Short mmCIF file of C-alpha atoms and ligand atoms in Angstrom, two decimals:
data_model
loop_
_atom_site.label_atom_id
_atom_site.label_comp_id
_atom_site.label_asym_id
_atom_site.label_seq_id
_atom_site.Cartn_x
_atom_site.Cartn_y
_atom_site.Cartn_z
CA UNK A 1 75.79 76.68 50.72
CA UNK A 2 78.92 78.80 50.30
CA UNK A 3 78.67 81.27 47.44
CA UNK A 4 82.21 80.21 46.53
CA UNK A 5 80.69 77.24 44.70
CA UNK A 6 81.01 77.29 40.94
CA UNK A 7 78.02 78.26 38.77
CA UNK A 8 77.56 74.64 37.56
CA UNK A 9 77.06 73.60 41.18
CA UNK A 10 74.76 76.50 41.98
CA UNK A 11 72.55 75.66 38.98
CA UNK A 12 72.46 71.88 39.51
CA UNK A 13 71.49 72.31 43.17
CA UNK A 14 69.27 75.37 42.65
CA UNK A 15 71.51 77.20 45.16
CA UNK A 16 71.28 74.22 47.50
CA UNK A 17 68.00 75.36 49.00
CA UNK A 18 66.25 72.59 50.92
CA UNK A 19 62.66 72.89 52.07
CA UNK A 20 63.00 73.72 55.80
CA UNK A 21 59.68 72.08 56.74
CA UNK A 22 60.12 68.70 55.06
CA UNK A 23 63.75 68.43 54.03
CA UNK A 24 62.63 68.05 50.42
CA UNK A 25 65.53 68.47 48.03
CA UNK A 26 63.12 69.74 45.41
CA UNK A 27 61.10 72.59 46.85
CA UNK A 28 57.30 72.27 46.59
CA UNK A 29 55.32 74.18 43.97
CA UNK A 30 53.40 76.95 45.67
CA UNK A 31 50.20 77.39 43.73
CA UNK A 32 48.41 79.64 46.22
CA UNK A 33 47.49 83.00 44.73
CA UNK A 34 47.10 84.66 48.11
CA UNK A 35 49.07 84.67 51.37
CA UNK A 36 47.70 84.90 54.90
CA UNK A 37 48.64 87.73 57.22
CA UNK A 38 50.00 87.01 60.70
CA UNK A 39 47.95 87.84 63.84
CA UNK A 40 49.65 91.25 64.01
CA UNK A 41 48.49 91.80 60.41
CA UNK A 42 52.03 91.70 59.02
CA UNK A 43 52.91 89.76 55.88
CA UNK A 44 55.21 86.73 55.72
CA UNK A 45 58.30 87.85 53.76
CA UNK A 46 56.24 90.70 52.32
CA UNK A 47 54.06 88.35 50.30
CA UNK A 48 50.45 89.26 49.78
CA UNK A 49 49.30 88.26 46.28
CA UNK A 50 50.94 86.18 43.58
CA UNK A 51 50.82 88.84 40.86
CA UNK A 52 53.52 90.66 42.83
CA UNK A 53 55.61 87.67 43.85
CA UNK A 54 55.37 84.06 44.94
CA UNK A 55 57.84 81.61 46.49
CA UNK A 56 58.20 79.32 43.45
CA UNK A 57 58.90 82.30 41.20
CA UNK A 58 61.36 83.72 43.74
CA UNK A 59 63.32 80.50 43.75
CA UNK A 60 64.04 80.47 40.04
CA UNK A 61 64.68 84.22 40.12
CA UNK A 62 67.29 83.84 42.86
CA UNK A 63 69.15 81.17 40.89
CA UNK A 64 69.35 83.23 37.70
CA UNK A 65 70.30 86.34 39.69
CA UNK A 66 73.25 84.44 41.13
CA UNK A 67 74.34 83.01 37.75
CA UNK A 68 74.23 86.47 36.13
CA UNK A 69 75.93 88.20 39.07
CA UNK A 70 73.01 90.64 39.42
CA UNK A 71 71.43 92.51 42.34
CA UNK A 72 67.91 91.24 41.65
CA UNK A 73 65.93 89.24 39.08
CA UNK A 74 62.26 88.88 38.21
CA UNK A 75 60.41 86.41 36.04
CA UNK A 76 57.73 87.15 33.45
CA UNK A 77 55.03 85.26 31.60
CA UNK A 78 57.15 85.31 28.41
CA UNK A 79 60.41 86.58 26.99
CA UNK A 80 58.61 89.39 25.20
CA UNK A 81 56.84 90.43 28.42
CA UNK A 82 60.34 90.76 29.93
CA UNK A 83 61.82 92.67 26.95
CA UNK A 84 58.93 95.10 26.67
CA UNK A 85 58.83 95.74 30.45
CA UNK A 86 62.11 97.63 29.99
CA UNK A 87 60.50 99.92 27.39
CA UNK A 88 57.36 100.36 29.48
CA UNK A 89 59.49 101.57 32.39
CA UNK A 90 60.53 104.63 30.33
CA UNK A 91 58.65 107.93 30.15
CA UNK A 92 56.90 109.52 27.19
CA UNK A 93 59.45 111.60 25.28
CA UNK A 94 62.38 109.34 26.13
CA UNK A 95 64.58 108.24 23.26
CA UNK A 96 65.81 104.68 22.78
CA UNK A 97 68.62 103.39 20.57
CA UNK A 98 68.28 99.89 19.21
CA UNK A 99 70.77 97.59 17.54
CA UNK A 100 69.34 96.82 14.08
CA UNK A 101 69.86 93.04 14.18
CA UNK A 102 67.50 91.83 16.91
CA UNK A 103 64.77 89.33 17.66
CA UNK A 104 61.87 90.26 15.36
CA UNK A 105 59.30 90.34 18.17
CA UNK A 106 61.06 93.25 19.87
CA UNK A 107 61.21 95.02 16.52
CA UNK A 108 57.47 94.46 15.99
CA UNK A 109 56.64 95.85 19.43
CA UNK A 110 58.69 98.98 18.76
CA UNK A 111 57.10 99.52 15.35
CA UNK A 112 53.55 98.95 16.54
CA UNK A 113 53.51 100.36 20.07
CA UNK A 114 56.52 102.55 20.87
CA UNK A 115 54.95 105.56 19.12
CA UNK A 116 51.68 105.19 21.01
CA UNK A 117 53.69 105.02 24.25
CA UNK A 118 55.37 108.32 23.34
CA UNK A 119 58.80 106.72 22.94
CA UNK A 120 61.16 107.80 20.20
CA UNK A 121 63.61 105.29 18.82
CA UNK A 122 66.32 104.92 16.22
CA UNK A 123 68.42 102.05 14.95
CA UNK A 124 72.18 101.80 14.63
CA UNK A 125 74.04 99.14 12.66
CA UNK A 126 74.71 96.27 15.06
CA UNK A 127 78.14 96.65 16.63
CA UNK A 128 78.74 100.14 15.14
CA UNK A 129 79.79 102.06 18.20
CA UNK A 130 80.57 105.34 16.38
CA UNK A 131 77.11 105.44 14.84
CA UNK A 132 75.60 104.61 18.23
CA UNK A 133 77.43 107.50 19.90
CA UNK A 134 76.47 109.93 17.12
CA UNK A 135 72.79 109.08 17.58
CA UNK A 136 72.75 109.72 21.34
CA UNK A 137 70.60 112.75 22.17
CA UNK A 138 71.85 114.44 25.35
CA UNK A 139 69.36 114.09 28.23
CA UNK A 140 66.82 112.38 25.98
CA UNK A 141 68.41 109.04 25.09
CA UNK A 142 67.73 106.85 28.11
CA UNK A 143 68.22 103.28 26.94
CA UNK A 144 70.21 101.25 24.44
CA UNK A 145 68.91 97.79 23.50
CA UNK A 146 71.50 95.20 22.50
CA UNK A 147 71.25 91.51 21.67
CA UNK A 148 74.33 89.31 21.40
CA UNK A 149 74.69 86.90 19.68
CA UNK A 150 71.84 88.50 17.69
CA UNK A 151 69.04 86.87 15.73
CA UNK A 152 69.36 85.64 13.04
CA UNK A 153 72.97 86.26 11.98
CA UNK A 154 74.45 85.83 15.46
CA UNK A 155 76.21 89.15 15.07
CA UNK A 156 78.31 89.96 18.12
CA UNK A 157 78.22 93.25 20.02
CA UNK A 158 81.12 94.28 22.25
CA UNK A 159 79.15 94.75 25.47
CA UNK A 160 81.97 96.35 27.50
CA UNK A 161 82.76 98.87 24.75
CA UNK A 162 79.09 99.87 24.38
CA UNK A 163 78.68 100.21 28.15
CA UNK A 164 81.67 102.50 28.33
CA UNK A 165 80.24 104.90 25.73
CA UNK A 166 76.62 104.61 26.94
CA UNK A 167 77.47 105.31 30.57
CA UNK A 168 79.49 108.37 29.62
CA UNK A 169 76.19 109.75 28.26
CA UNK A 170 74.00 108.42 31.11
CA UNK A 171 72.36 105.87 28.83
CA UNK A 172 71.11 102.67 30.46
CA UNK A 173 72.31 99.44 28.75
CA UNK A 174 69.97 96.45 28.29
CA UNK A 175 71.28 93.22 26.79
CA UNK A 176 69.11 90.42 25.46
CA UNK A 177 71.34 87.50 26.39
CA UNK A 178 68.90 84.73 25.47
CA UNK A 179 71.31 83.04 23.08
CA UNK A 180 74.48 83.48 25.15
CA UNK A 181 72.96 82.32 28.45
CA UNK A 182 74.89 82.94 31.70
CA UNK A 183 76.93 79.86 30.81
CA UNK A 184 78.76 81.72 28.02
CA UNK A 185 78.65 85.36 29.08
CA UNK A 186 77.53 87.55 31.96
CA UNK A 187 76.66 91.01 30.59
CA UNK A 188 76.43 92.60 34.06
CA UNK A 189 80.08 91.74 34.70
CA UNK A 190 80.86 93.57 31.44
CA UNK A 191 79.00 96.67 32.62
CA UNK A 192 75.39 96.13 31.47
CA UNK A 193 72.57 97.52 33.62
CA UNK A 194 69.91 95.03 32.61
CA UNK A 195 69.97 91.48 31.21
CA UNK A 196 66.98 90.00 29.46
CA UNK A 197 66.19 86.35 28.71
CA UNK A 198 63.54 84.53 26.84
CA UNK A 199 63.65 81.69 29.39
CA UNK A 200 61.51 79.76 26.90
CA UNK A 201 64.76 79.00 25.12
CA UNK A 202 68.01 77.79 26.73
CA UNK A 203 67.17 78.48 30.39
CA UNK A 204 64.28 76.04 30.27
CA UNK A 205 65.73 74.07 27.38
CA UNK A 206 62.91 71.60 26.77
CA UNK A 207 60.52 73.51 24.51
CA UNK A 208 57.70 73.19 27.03
CA UNK A 209 57.59 76.45 29.01
CA UNK A 210 56.95 80.05 27.96
CA UNK A 211 58.82 82.40 30.32
CA UNK A 212 60.98 85.49 30.50
CA UNK A 213 63.46 86.96 32.96
CA UNK A 214 65.10 90.29 33.70
CA UNK A 215 68.17 90.69 35.88
CA UNK A 216 69.40 94.07 37.11
CA UNK A 217 72.89 95.21 38.09
CA UNK A 218 71.43 97.46 40.78
CA UNK A 219 68.13 98.13 42.49
CA UNK A 220 67.66 101.60 41.03
CA UNK A 221 64.68 103.72 39.96
CA UNK A 222 64.47 102.00 36.58
CA UNK A 223 64.30 98.60 38.28
CA UNK A 224 61.57 99.75 40.65
CA UNK A 225 59.53 100.93 37.63
CA UNK A 226 60.09 97.58 35.88
CA UNK A 227 58.83 95.74 38.97
CA UNK A 228 55.82 98.03 39.17
CA UNK A 229 55.13 97.48 35.49
CA UNK A 230 55.07 93.72 35.95
CA UNK A 231 52.80 94.02 38.98
CA UNK A 232 50.36 96.37 37.27
CA UNK A 233 50.42 94.93 33.76
CA UNK A 234 50.13 91.48 35.32
CA UNK A 235 52.78 89.74 33.22
CA UNK A 236 53.82 87.45 36.07
CA UNK A 237 55.09 83.90 35.51
CA UNK A 238 52.73 81.12 36.67
CA UNK A 239 53.86 78.87 39.52
CA UNK A 240 53.79 75.64 37.52
CA UNK A 241 55.90 77.25 34.78
CA UNK A 242 58.32 78.61 37.38
CA UNK A 243 58.74 75.10 38.77
CA UNK A 244 59.36 73.59 35.33
CA UNK A 245 61.80 76.36 34.49
CA UNK A 246 63.74 75.65 37.68
CA UNK A 247 63.90 71.99 36.78
CA UNK A 248 65.23 72.85 33.33
CA UNK A 249 67.82 75.27 34.68
CA UNK A 250 69.45 72.59 36.81
CA UNK A 251 70.89 71.05 33.62
CA UNK A 252 71.64 74.36 31.86
CA UNK A 253 75.41 73.99 31.86
CA UNK A 254 75.64 70.46 30.43
CA UNK A 255 73.03 71.24 27.80
CA UNK A 256 74.65 74.45 26.62
CA UNK A 257 78.16 72.98 26.54
CA UNK A 258 76.96 70.05 24.44
CA UNK A 259 75.00 72.39 22.15
CA UNK A 260 78.10 74.55 21.62
CA UNK A 261 80.21 71.51 20.81
CA UNK A 262 77.66 70.17 18.31
CA UNK A 263 77.13 73.62 16.76
CA UNK A 264 80.86 74.10 16.21
CA UNK A 265 81.14 70.75 14.43
CA UNK A 266 78.14 71.55 12.22
CA UNK A 267 79.43 75.05 11.43
CA UNK A 268 82.77 73.65 10.28
CA UNK A 269 81.07 71.04 8.11
CA UNK A 270 78.70 73.60 6.61
CA UNK A 271 81.46 76.11 5.90
CA UNK A 272 83.15 73.55 3.64
CA UNK A 273 79.96 72.53 1.81
CA UNK A 274 79.51 73.63 -1.83
CA UNK A 275 75.74 74.20 -1.48
CA UNK A 276 76.28 76.71 1.34
CA UNK A 277 77.15 80.29 0.45
CA UNK A 278 77.79 81.48 3.96
CA UNK A 279 77.71 80.24 7.54
CA UNK A 280 76.93 82.67 10.35
CA UNK A 281 78.50 81.34 13.55
CA UNK A 282 80.67 83.40 15.91
CA UNK A 283 82.83 80.36 16.65
CA UNK A 284 84.26 80.34 13.11
CA UNK A 285 87.51 82.28 12.66
CA UNK A 286 85.99 83.70 9.45
CA UNK A 287 83.05 85.26 11.31
CA UNK A 288 83.26 89.06 11.76
CA UNK A 289 82.30 88.73 15.44
CA UNK A 290 84.85 86.06 16.26
CA UNK A 291 87.48 88.25 17.97
CA UNK A 292 85.00 89.96 20.28
CA UNK A 293 83.21 86.66 20.92
CA UNK A 294 86.51 85.13 22.06
CA UNK A 295 86.87 87.98 24.55
CA UNK A 296 83.37 88.12 25.99
CA UNK A 297 82.17 84.52 25.73
CA UNK A 298 83.75 81.63 27.53
CA UNK A 299 83.22 77.91 27.13
CA UNK A 300 81.74 78.11 23.64
CA UNK A 301 80.01 80.27 21.05
CA UNK A 302 76.44 79.14 21.46
CA UNK A 303 74.14 76.59 19.88
CA UNK A 304 72.70 78.85 17.16
CA UNK A 305 73.89 79.16 13.59
CA UNK A 306 72.45 80.23 10.27
CA UNK A 307 73.34 79.32 6.72
CA UNK A 308 72.73 81.04 3.42
CA UNK A 309 72.12 78.29 0.91
CA UNK A 310 73.23 78.75 -2.70
CA UNK A 311 69.80 79.44 -4.14
CA UNK A 312 66.57 81.41 -3.74
CA UNK A 313 63.62 81.27 -1.33
CA UNK A 314 62.13 78.16 -2.99
CA UNK A 315 65.45 76.36 -2.84
CA UNK A 316 65.91 77.25 0.85
CA UNK A 317 62.42 76.00 1.73
CA UNK A 318 62.90 72.85 -0.36
CA UNK A 319 66.17 72.22 1.50
CA UNK A 320 64.44 72.63 4.88
CA UNK A 321 61.74 70.19 3.70
CA UNK A 322 64.34 67.44 3.32
CA UNK A 323 65.21 67.47 7.03
CA UNK A 324 64.61 64.19 8.85
CA UNK A 325 66.50 64.42 12.16
CA UNK A 326 66.12 68.20 12.46
CA UNK A 327 62.52 69.19 13.09
CA UNK A 328 61.09 72.01 10.98
CA UNK A 329 60.01 74.44 13.66
CA UNK A 330 60.63 77.91 14.96
CA UNK A 331 62.09 78.71 18.39
CA UNK A 332 65.45 77.68 19.75
CA UNK A 333 67.43 76.44 22.70
CA UNK A 334 65.68 73.09 23.17
CA UNK A 335 67.46 69.77 23.58
CA UNK A 336 66.14 68.74 20.15
CA UNK A 337 67.56 70.33 17.01
CA UNK A 338 65.22 72.47 14.92
CA UNK A 339 65.63 74.48 11.76
CA UNK A 340 63.49 76.95 9.90
CA UNK A 341 63.31 79.21 6.87
CA UNK A 342 63.63 82.32 9.00
CA UNK A 343 62.02 84.79 6.60
CA UNK A 344 58.77 82.80 6.71
CA UNK A 345 58.62 83.33 10.50
CA UNK A 346 59.69 86.97 10.51
CA UNK A 347 57.63 88.22 7.57
CA UNK A 348 58.35 91.40 5.65
CA UNK A 349 59.32 93.37 8.73
CA UNK A 350 62.98 92.39 8.61
CA UNK A 351 65.69 92.26 5.98
CA UNK A 352 66.64 88.66 6.70
CA UNK A 353 67.77 87.08 3.39
CA UNK A 354 65.35 84.76 1.61
CA UNK A 355 67.99 82.02 1.44
CA UNK A 356 68.68 81.94 5.20
CA UNK A 357 68.02 78.79 7.21
CA UNK A 358 68.26 79.21 10.97
CA UNK A 359 69.47 76.21 12.93
CA UNK A 360 69.10 75.60 16.66
CA UNK A 361 71.45 72.79 17.56
CA UNK A 362 70.37 70.32 20.22
CA UNK A 363 72.12 67.65 22.25
CA UNK A 364 71.68 64.71 19.86
CA UNK A 365 74.64 62.67 18.62
CA UNK A 366 76.58 64.90 16.27
CA UNK A 367 76.85 62.19 13.60
CA UNK A 368 73.06 62.07 13.22
CA UNK A 369 72.95 65.85 12.81
CA UNK A 370 75.85 65.91 10.36
CA UNK A 371 74.32 63.06 8.37
CA UNK A 372 70.99 64.86 8.11
CA UNK A 373 72.54 68.12 6.91
CA UNK A 374 74.64 66.18 4.42
CA UNK A 375 71.65 64.41 2.85
CA UNK A 376 69.71 67.71 2.81
CA UNK A 377 72.45 69.60 0.99
CA UNK A 378 74.12 66.94 -1.18
CA UNK A 379 71.04 66.39 -3.36
CA UNK A 380 71.74 69.70 -5.14
C1 LIG B 1 62.29 84.04 21.64
C2 LIG B 1 63.02 85.29 21.94
C3 LIG B 1 62.39 86.37 22.58
C4 LIG B 1 60.92 86.33 22.95
O1 LIG B 1 60.67 85.37 23.93
P1 LIG B 1 59.26 84.62 24.14
O2 LIG B 1 59.54 83.77 25.33
O3 LIG B 1 58.97 83.87 22.88
O4 LIG B 1 58.24 85.68 24.39
C5 LIG B 1 63.15 87.49 22.86
N1 LIG B 1 64.44 87.56 22.54
C6 LIG B 1 65.08 86.55 21.91
C7 LIG B 1 66.52 86.70 21.58
C8 LIG B 1 64.40 85.38 21.59
O5 LIG B 1 65.02 84.39 20.96
#
């Protein structure tokens, strides 16, 4: 298939690969953990053992690599296995700068394990490029970790601007793009070195697979160390999960576009509601990230939003308890809408407000979602 095809086509057809042996449109799931050597003792396509790489994993990796415009991609057993592989690839004594609004699991790993790994780290206020530059330690700061839109306020970081400053100081830029997906932005095209996904979320989209992905802009030393880390820590994605993930990714574009459309309608409704103090959604003109989001996202602003309800923790939880169409559950990016009192999931580690409800918007009919939010909030 010509690589001039549009990303929607590449995703729907999984790059158009057809099984050469059988003509199967859907490639078989390769469950074998080991691969036979040829009579001259050479390996077929370099494959020896599944912990390093297998054909079903390679298929889904090649599709994401293409969608992100990267040089290579590898899959992991979870999103956090992918995120933390980037930190594990660093050396003791290296310094890392981290945006202070990020997925709480990454924060927990840093707080509990970065010290033991000999890594030093510091936080800068999300999006604050001056503070970021001030914190860079010459020859010691090796990596900056960004997430945009960022959990749970969907704060936007200007990827291109951060890359410009970071690269001037030889700092490697990693972007957790779980919530943007390659449908809405491609960090590598904006200068990022590494893109991370919890594929559990939008890439799979059906709340039934745990998986992670990393995509690199170039096959450099850092990438080789990341690959080695996955091989030796053993955080490889299983073949059945890789197959399911590939099936989910075929519909990525239609799902994400519908989720963006629904989320925008809900955000506008919520912004006008008296029981809502604030709506965090980069698609709203009132959102501080809106201008940058318009520049670096295309086709929508994502399916995630958060609201601060006019009340305390009890009131927020009581509001969540009234949901009928929305399911009360953590996680995000599935076809079904879920909401949660975010502080309950994150615990004391973060400074997420007690009155914040996080909403992952699915692909249901928007009227059902609007109706549910209305009955939840109107009661007072
Ligand atoms: C869920 C999530 C992760 C962690 O992914 P898992 O697949 O749950 O391990 C990392 N980053 C972001 C932004 C996430 O939403």
